[in-house]
Tab-separated table of C-alpha atoms and ligand atoms in Angstrom:
chain	number	residue	atom	x	y	z
H	166	UNK	CA	108.895	118.551	123.402
H	167	UNK	CA	106.427	115.940	124.702
H	168	UNK	CA	107.961	112.321	125.330
H	169	UNK	CA	106.571	111.168	128.251
H	170	UNK	CA	109.867	109.968	130.018
H	171	UNK	CA	111.153	109.022	126.648
H	172	UNK	CA	108.039	106.434	126.104
H	173	UNK	CA	106.458	107.971	123.136
H	174	UNK	CA	107.075	106.971	119.857
H	175	UNK	CA	106.842	107.733	116.330
H	176	UNK	CA	103.414	106.955	114.976
H	177	UNK	CA	104.791	106.514	111.573
H	178	UNK	CA	106.704	103.525	112.688
H	179	UNK	CA	103.984	102.323	115.129
H	180	UNK	CA	100.837	102.527	113.157
H	181	UNK	CA	99.846	99.415	115.562
H	182	UNK	CA	100.167	101.164	118.634
H	183	UNK	CA	98.661	100.056	121.827
H	184	UNK	CA	98.308	103.302	123.604
H	185	UNK	CA	97.537	106.924	122.342
H	186	UNK	CA	97.670	110.353	123.726
H	187	UNK	CA	95.098	112.717	122.383
H	188	UNK	CA	94.885	116.834	123.321
H	189	UNK	CA	91.643	118.519	123.038
H	190	UNK	CA	92.363	122.233	124.204
H	191	UNK	CA	89.061	123.332	124.502
H	192	UNK	CA	87.456	125.477	127.431
H	193	UNK	CA	84.449	126.783	126.120
H	194	UNK	CA	82.166	125.200	128.555
H	195	UNK	CA	84.200	126.659	131.541
H	196	UNK	CA	81.750	128.122	133.724
H	197	UNK	CA	84.174	130.564	135.872
H	198	UNK	CA	87.586	130.770	134.425
H	199	UNK	CA	88.845	129.917	130.975
H	200	UNK	CA	92.416	128.310	130.725
H	201	UNK	CA	91.702	124.835	130.462
H	202	UNK	CA	92.425	124.700	126.792
H	203	UNK	CA	96.319	125.060	127.453
H	204	UNK	CA	96.195	121.624	129.750
H	205	UNK	CA	97.508	119.412	126.833
H	206	UNK	CA	100.552	121.654	125.980
H	207	UNK	CA	101.228	122.108	129.612
H	208	UNK	CA	101.220	118.179	130.203
H	209	UNK	CA	103.494	117.460	127.262
H	210	UNK	CA	105.962	120.056	128.199
H	211	UNK	CA	106.120	118.737	131.731
H	212	UNK	CA	106.501	115.058	130.463
H	213	UNK	CA	110.146	115.491	128.911
H	214	UNK	CA	112.387	112.611	129.451
H	215	UNK	CA	115.029	115.258	130.162
H	216	UNK	CA	113.083	114.971	133.650
H	217	UNK	CA	111.413	111.844	133.972
H	218	UNK	CA	112.319	108.211	132.976
H	219	UNK	CA	109.786	105.923	131.563
H	220	UNK	CA	109.348	103.652	134.880
H	221	UNK	CA	105.861	103.585	136.786
H	222	UNK	CA	106.406	103.403	140.677
H	223	UNK	CA	105.126	99.531	140.363
H	224	UNK	CA	108.232	98.596	137.856
H	225	UNK	CA	106.536	99.117	134.654
H	226	UNK	CA	108.959	100.171	132.002
H	227	UNK	CA	106.458	102.254	129.588
H	228	UNK	CA	109.556	102.347	126.949
H	229	UNK	CA	109.459	98.658	126.460
H	230	UNK	CA	106.188	96.927	127.626
H	231	UNK	CA	103.857	98.882	125.524
H	232	UNK	CA	103.461	101.027	122.420
H	233	UNK	CA	102.183	104.650	123.213
H	234	UNK	CA	102.094	107.335	120.538
H	235	UNK	CA	100.545	111.101	120.541
H	236	UNK	CA	98.209	111.596	118.432
H	237	UNK	CA	98.412	115.661	118.749
H	238	UNK	CA	95.237	117.826	119.128
H	239	UNK	CA	91.771	117.683	117.763
H	240	UNK	CA	90.894	120.481	115.934
H	241	UNK	CA	88.807	122.730	118.586
H	242	UNK	CA	88.878	126.049	116.194
H	243	UNK	CA	85.210	125.389	115.298
H	244	UNK	CA	82.211	125.885	117.598
H	245	UNK	CA	81.304	123.596	120.401
H	246	UNK	CA	79.264	121.010	118.780
H	247	UNK	CA	82.199	120.528	115.702
H	248	UNK	CA	84.708	119.955	118.560
H	249	UNK	CA	82.335	117.371	120.210
H	250	UNK	CA	81.822	115.775	117.221
H	251	UNK	CA	85.735	115.524	116.149
H	252	UNK	CA	86.416	114.483	119.827
H	253	UNK	CA	84.107	111.588	119.535
H	254	UNK	CA	85.501	110.689	115.894
H	255	UNK	CA	89.303	110.851	117.136
H	256	UNK	CA	88.573	108.760	120.155
H	257	UNK	CA	86.214	106.160	118.266
H	258	UNK	CA	89.233	105.961	116.074
H	259	UNK	CA	91.667	104.712	118.580
H	260	UNK	CA	89.368	102.478	119.910
H	261	UNK	CA	88.332	100.650	116.452
H	262	UNK	CA	92.169	100.210	116.699
H	263	UNK	CA	92.074	98.278	119.913
H	264	UNK	CA	93.958	100.669	121.679
H	265	UNK	CA	93.567	102.611	124.638
H	266	UNK	CA	93.040	106.639	124.553
H	267	UNK	CA	94.498	108.594	127.120
H	268	UNK	CA	93.213	111.943	126.421
H	269	UNK	CA	94.409	115.360	127.643
H	270	UNK	CA	91.785	118.246	128.604
H	271	UNK	CA	90.395	120.757	128.590
H	272	UNK	CA	87.450	121.131	130.654
H	273	UNK	CA	85.537	118.558	131.730
H	274	UNK	CA	82.460	118.948	129.149
H	275	UNK	CA	84.874	116.985	126.986
H	276	UNK	CA	84.255	113.644	128.618
H	277	UNK	CA	80.592	113.346	127.474
H	278	UNK	CA	81.822	113.146	123.653
H	279	UNK	CA	84.527	110.499	124.559
H	280	UNK	CA	82.064	108.413	126.620
H	281	UNK	CA	79.887	108.649	123.536
H	282	UNK	CA	82.792	107.004	121.617
H	283	UNK	CA	83.346	104.118	124.379
H	284	UNK	CA	79.639	103.202	124.883
H	285	UNK	CA	79.939	101.779	121.331
H	286	UNK	CA	82.582	99.613	121.839
H	287	UNK	CA	82.923	99.034	125.499
H	288	UNK	CA	79.323	97.703	127.157
H	289	UNK	CA	78.878	97.744	130.087
H	290	UNK	CA	81.727	100.234	131.233
H	291	UNK	CA	82.124	101.696	134.671
H	292	UNK	CA	83.410	105.182	134.924
H	293	UNK	CA	85.666	105.811	138.240
H	294	UNK	CA	85.342	109.750	138.570
H	295	UNK	CA	88.052	111.816	140.463
H	296	UNK	CA	86.315	114.861	141.123
H	297	UNK	CA	85.849	117.666	143.812
H	298	UNK	CA	82.181	118.295	142.182
H	299	UNK	CA	80.017	115.328	140.941
H	300	UNK	CA	79.454	117.093	137.628
H	301	UNK	CA	75.717	116.064	137.703
H	302	UNK	CA	73.950	119.927	137.094
H	303	UNK	CA	70.798	119.357	134.774
H	304	UNK	CA	72.046	122.485	133.183
H	305	UNK	CA	74.380	125.117	134.308
H	306	UNK	CA	73.390	128.923	133.376
H	307	UNK	CA	70.876	127.211	130.856
H	308	UNK	CA	73.557	125.160	129.106
H	309	UNK	CA	73.283	121.223	129.550
H	310	UNK	CA	76.845	120.428	128.200
H	311	UNK	CA	78.689	122.904	130.531
H	312	UNK	CA	81.839	121.401	132.355
H	313	UNK	CA	79.566	121.119	135.162
H	314	UNK	CA	76.989	118.527	133.252
H	315	UNK	CA	79.036	115.712	131.940
H	316	UNK	CA	77.883	112.995	134.238
H	317	UNK	CA	74.003	113.641	134.090
H	318	UNK	CA	74.422	113.387	130.350
H	319	UNK	CA	76.321	110.448	130.583
H	320	UNK	CA	73.734	108.715	133.043
H	321	UNK	CA	70.914	109.697	131.271
H	322	UNK	CA	72.229	107.896	127.691
H	323	UNK	CA	73.028	104.987	129.619
H	324	UNK	CA	76.729	105.203	128.856
H	325	UNK	CA	77.487	103.973	131.963
H	326	UNK	CA	76.941	100.600	134.076
H	327	UNK	CA	78.217	102.119	137.150
H	328	UNK	CA	79.899	105.213	138.233
H	329	UNK	CA	82.070	106.018	141.398
H	330	UNK	CA	82.854	109.143	142.533
H	331	UNK	CA	86.176	109.792	144.435
H	332	UNK	CA	87.001	112.913	146.420
H	333	UNK	CA	83.818	114.977	145.760
H	334	UNK	CA	83.278	117.631	148.235
H	335	UNK	CA	80.640	120.581	146.701
H	336	UNK	CA	77.358	118.548	146.625
H	337	UNK	CA	73.947	120.112	146.255
H	338	UNK	CA	70.808	118.517	147.051
H	339	UNK	CA	69.992	118.108	143.706
H	340	UNK	CA	73.246	116.429	143.029
H	341	UNK	CA	72.344	113.671	145.766
H	342	UNK	CA	69.242	113.070	144.375
H	343	UNK	CA	70.214	112.714	140.939
H	344	UNK	CA	73.035	110.145	141.940
H	345	UNK	CA	70.527	107.798	143.973
H	346	UNK	CA	68.338	108.054	141.173
H	347	UNK	CA	71.039	106.767	138.665
H	348	UNK	CA	72.997	104.364	141.356
H	349	UNK	CA	76.238	106.785	141.774
H	350	UNK	CA	78.083	105.932	144.287
H	351	UNK	CA	79.720	108.917	146.201
H	352	UNK	CA	82.945	108.416	148.120
H	353	UNK	CA	82.751	111.867	149.739
H	354	UNK	CA	86.070	113.693	150.543
H	355	UNK	CA	84.639	113.751	154.278
H	356	UNK	CA	84.198	110.108	154.442
H	357	UNK	CA	87.295	109.161	153.094
H	358	UNK	CA	89.583	107.972	156.467
H	359	UNK	CA	92.130	105.248	155.085
H	360	UNK	CA	93.071	103.828	151.769
H	361	UNK	CA	90.789	102.773	148.937
H	362	UNK	CA	90.715	99.452	147.700
H	363	UNK	CA	87.956	99.607	144.675
H	364	UNK	CA	87.117	96.913	142.583
H	365	UNK	CA	85.083	96.645	139.129
H	366	UNK	CA	83.464	94.159	137.865
H	367	UNK	CA	83.083	95.629	134.076
H	368	UNK	CA	85.888	97.511	132.050
H	369	UNK	CA	86.670	100.810	133.494
H	370	UNK	CA	87.326	104.567	132.371
H	371	UNK	CA	89.024	106.957	134.622
H	372	UNK	CA	87.903	110.258	134.356
H	373	UNK	CA	90.250	112.478	136.278
H	374	UNK	CA	89.408	116.266	137.087
H	375	UNK	CA	92.247	117.731	138.533
H	376	UNK	CA	90.556	119.735	140.811
H	377	UNK	CA	89.851	116.347	143.002
H	378	UNK	CA	93.248	117.032	144.413
H	379	UNK	CA	93.877	119.371	147.040
H	380	UNK	CA	94.686	122.991	145.425
H	381	UNK	CA	97.574	122.777	147.802
H	382	UNK	CA	98.902	119.720	145.666
H	383	UNK	CA	97.263	120.968	142.498
H	384	UNK	CA	96.645	124.956	142.515
H	385	UNK	CA	96.455	124.908	138.725
H	386	UNK	CA	92.893	124.492	138.301
H	387	UNK	CA	90.091	127.124	137.800
H	388	UNK	CA	87.818	125.865	140.667
H	389	UNK	CA	89.985	126.050	144.258
H	390	UNK	CA	87.922	123.791	146.615
H	391	UNK	CA	90.332	123.206	149.669
H	392	UNK	CA	90.095	120.025	151.511
H	393	UNK	CA	90.824	117.644	148.620
H	394	UNK	CA	92.974	114.373	148.035
H	395	UNK	CA	97.013	114.636	148.543
H	396	UNK	CA	98.581	113.477	145.101
H	397	UNK	CA	99.877	110.155	147.163
H	398	UNK	CA	95.794	108.957	147.795
H	399	UNK	CA	94.847	109.707	144.156
H	400	UNK	CA	97.762	107.299	143.034
H	401	UNK	CA	97.057	104.824	145.919
H	402	UNK	CA	93.413	104.555	144.270
H	403	UNK	CA	94.881	103.746	141.132
H	404	UNK	CA	97.556	101.669	141.975
H	405	UNK	CA	95.195	99.372	144.260
H	406	UNK	CA	91.896	99.349	141.944
H	407	UNK	CA	91.166	95.997	140.588
H	408	UNK	CA	89.821	95.799	137.176
H	409	UNK	CA	91.039	96.217	133.387
H	410	UNK	CA	91.215	100.006	132.578
H	411	UNK	CA	90.272	100.561	128.846
H	412	UNK	CA	90.494	104.639	129.138
H	413	UNK	CA	91.488	107.879	130.693
H	414	UNK	CA	91.151	111.154	130.666
H	415	UNK	CA	92.560	114.379	132.930
H	416	UNK	CA	90.937	117.164	132.460
H	417	UNK	CA	90.710	120.856	134.062
H	418	UNK	CA	94.589	121.513	134.414
H	419	UNK	CA	94.645	125.257	134.195
H	420	UNK	CA	98.472	126.143	133.479
H	421	UNK	CA	97.523	130.045	134.017
H	422	UNK	CA	97.022	129.430	137.626
H	423	UNK	CA	100.008	126.823	137.525
H	424	UNK	CA	102.774	129.150	137.758
H	425	UNK	CA	105.405	126.390	139.096
H	426	UNK	CA	104.181	123.736	136.824
H	427	UNK	CA	103.472	121.562	139.784
H	428	UNK	CA	99.955	120.826	138.573
H	429	UNK	CA	100.805	119.588	135.673
H	430	UNK	CA	103.672	117.233	136.834
H	431	UNK	CA	100.870	115.737	139.088
H	432	UNK	CA	99.009	115.349	136.023
H	433	UNK	CA	101.577	113.557	134.311
H	434	UNK	CA	102.432	111.341	137.458
H	435	UNK	CA	98.734	110.390	137.541
H	436	UNK	CA	98.727	109.558	133.659
H	437	UNK	CA	101.942	107.516	134.229
H	438	UNK	CA	100.748	105.423	137.057
H	439	UNK	CA	97.469	104.834	135.491
H	440	UNK	CA	99.382	103.859	131.947
H	441	UNK	CA	101.358	101.200	134.257
H	442	UNK	CA	97.993	99.440	135.390
H	443	UNK	CA	97.168	99.232	131.782
H	444	UNK	CA	99.859	97.587	130.955
H	445	UNK	CA	99.823	95.329	134.222
H	446	UNK	CA	96.264	95.160	135.245
H	447	UNK	CA	95.093	93.179	138.691
D	741	MN	MN1	84.609	118.178	136.807
D	742	MN	MN1	85.780	119.799	139.585
C-alpha cells in the first residue's frame, strides 16, 4: 500500500491538508507505447514506509512538517476529453484549499489540463520542465492534445509566464522556432557541464517527464533517449533551485518497461525531495 515513507495521513482525519497526491492513470495520448497508465500504482507501491523513511536528504521530516494526503485516482474510464475535464476539476479543488497538488501520471498530455487549473489561481506562473523532449509539437499525427504537444498548448493559452526546459535532447527545427517565439529557455543536455542553479521570480510548477533521466537510471519510460540526466543531477537541480514550488507532476513512468522497479523508485525519490522543498523553500 502507498504511504510515502509513512508520510501519508488519512484524508478523513485531515480535511485541511497541505499537500495532496492525485493519480491520473491515463495513456491514451501516448504516440508509441502504452503503459504509463500504470504509473500511479507503481509509484504508490514502491513508496512504502517499510522501505523508506519520511525524511528528505535536506532533513525535512514529511511526516511531521506537512500534512500529506492521497486523494486516489481521477476516473479515466471515459473518453480523453472527459478525463482532462475531471483532471482539471480535481486539481482545481486542491488549489482552492490552498494546498499543493502532486500529480502522478499518466502520459504527459495531462499537464495541459493541470495547468489550466493552475492558471486560474497562480498567475504569473513559471514552469520548470524536465524532459528529453520539448513537447512543443503543433500536433502529432493530427492530434493537438498528444503527449508530444502539452507545452505548445500551455504557451499558446498564456498559462505560463516563463518556461525553463532541462535535459532536452531530441529537438526539431520547428521546436526551436516555437521555443524562440514564446521565450522558452531550453537548457539542452549537450550544454549541461556542471550543477544548475535556477532562480524563479514567480511561483514555479515542476513538470517532470521521467525520460529526462538517462535510460540507464530510468528504463521504465516509453521513449528511451540515451544521454540524459543522472538521477543525482535532477535531484540537485530541485534541491538548489530558488523559488516557491506550488505544484508537481511526474509523468511518463511506464512500469511495463521497469521490471526492477528502479524507475518508480527514482520517481518517488524526486517527489520526496520536491515535497521537502515545498515545505522549506529558499
Ligand atoms: Mn514529455
Ligand atoms: Mn519525454
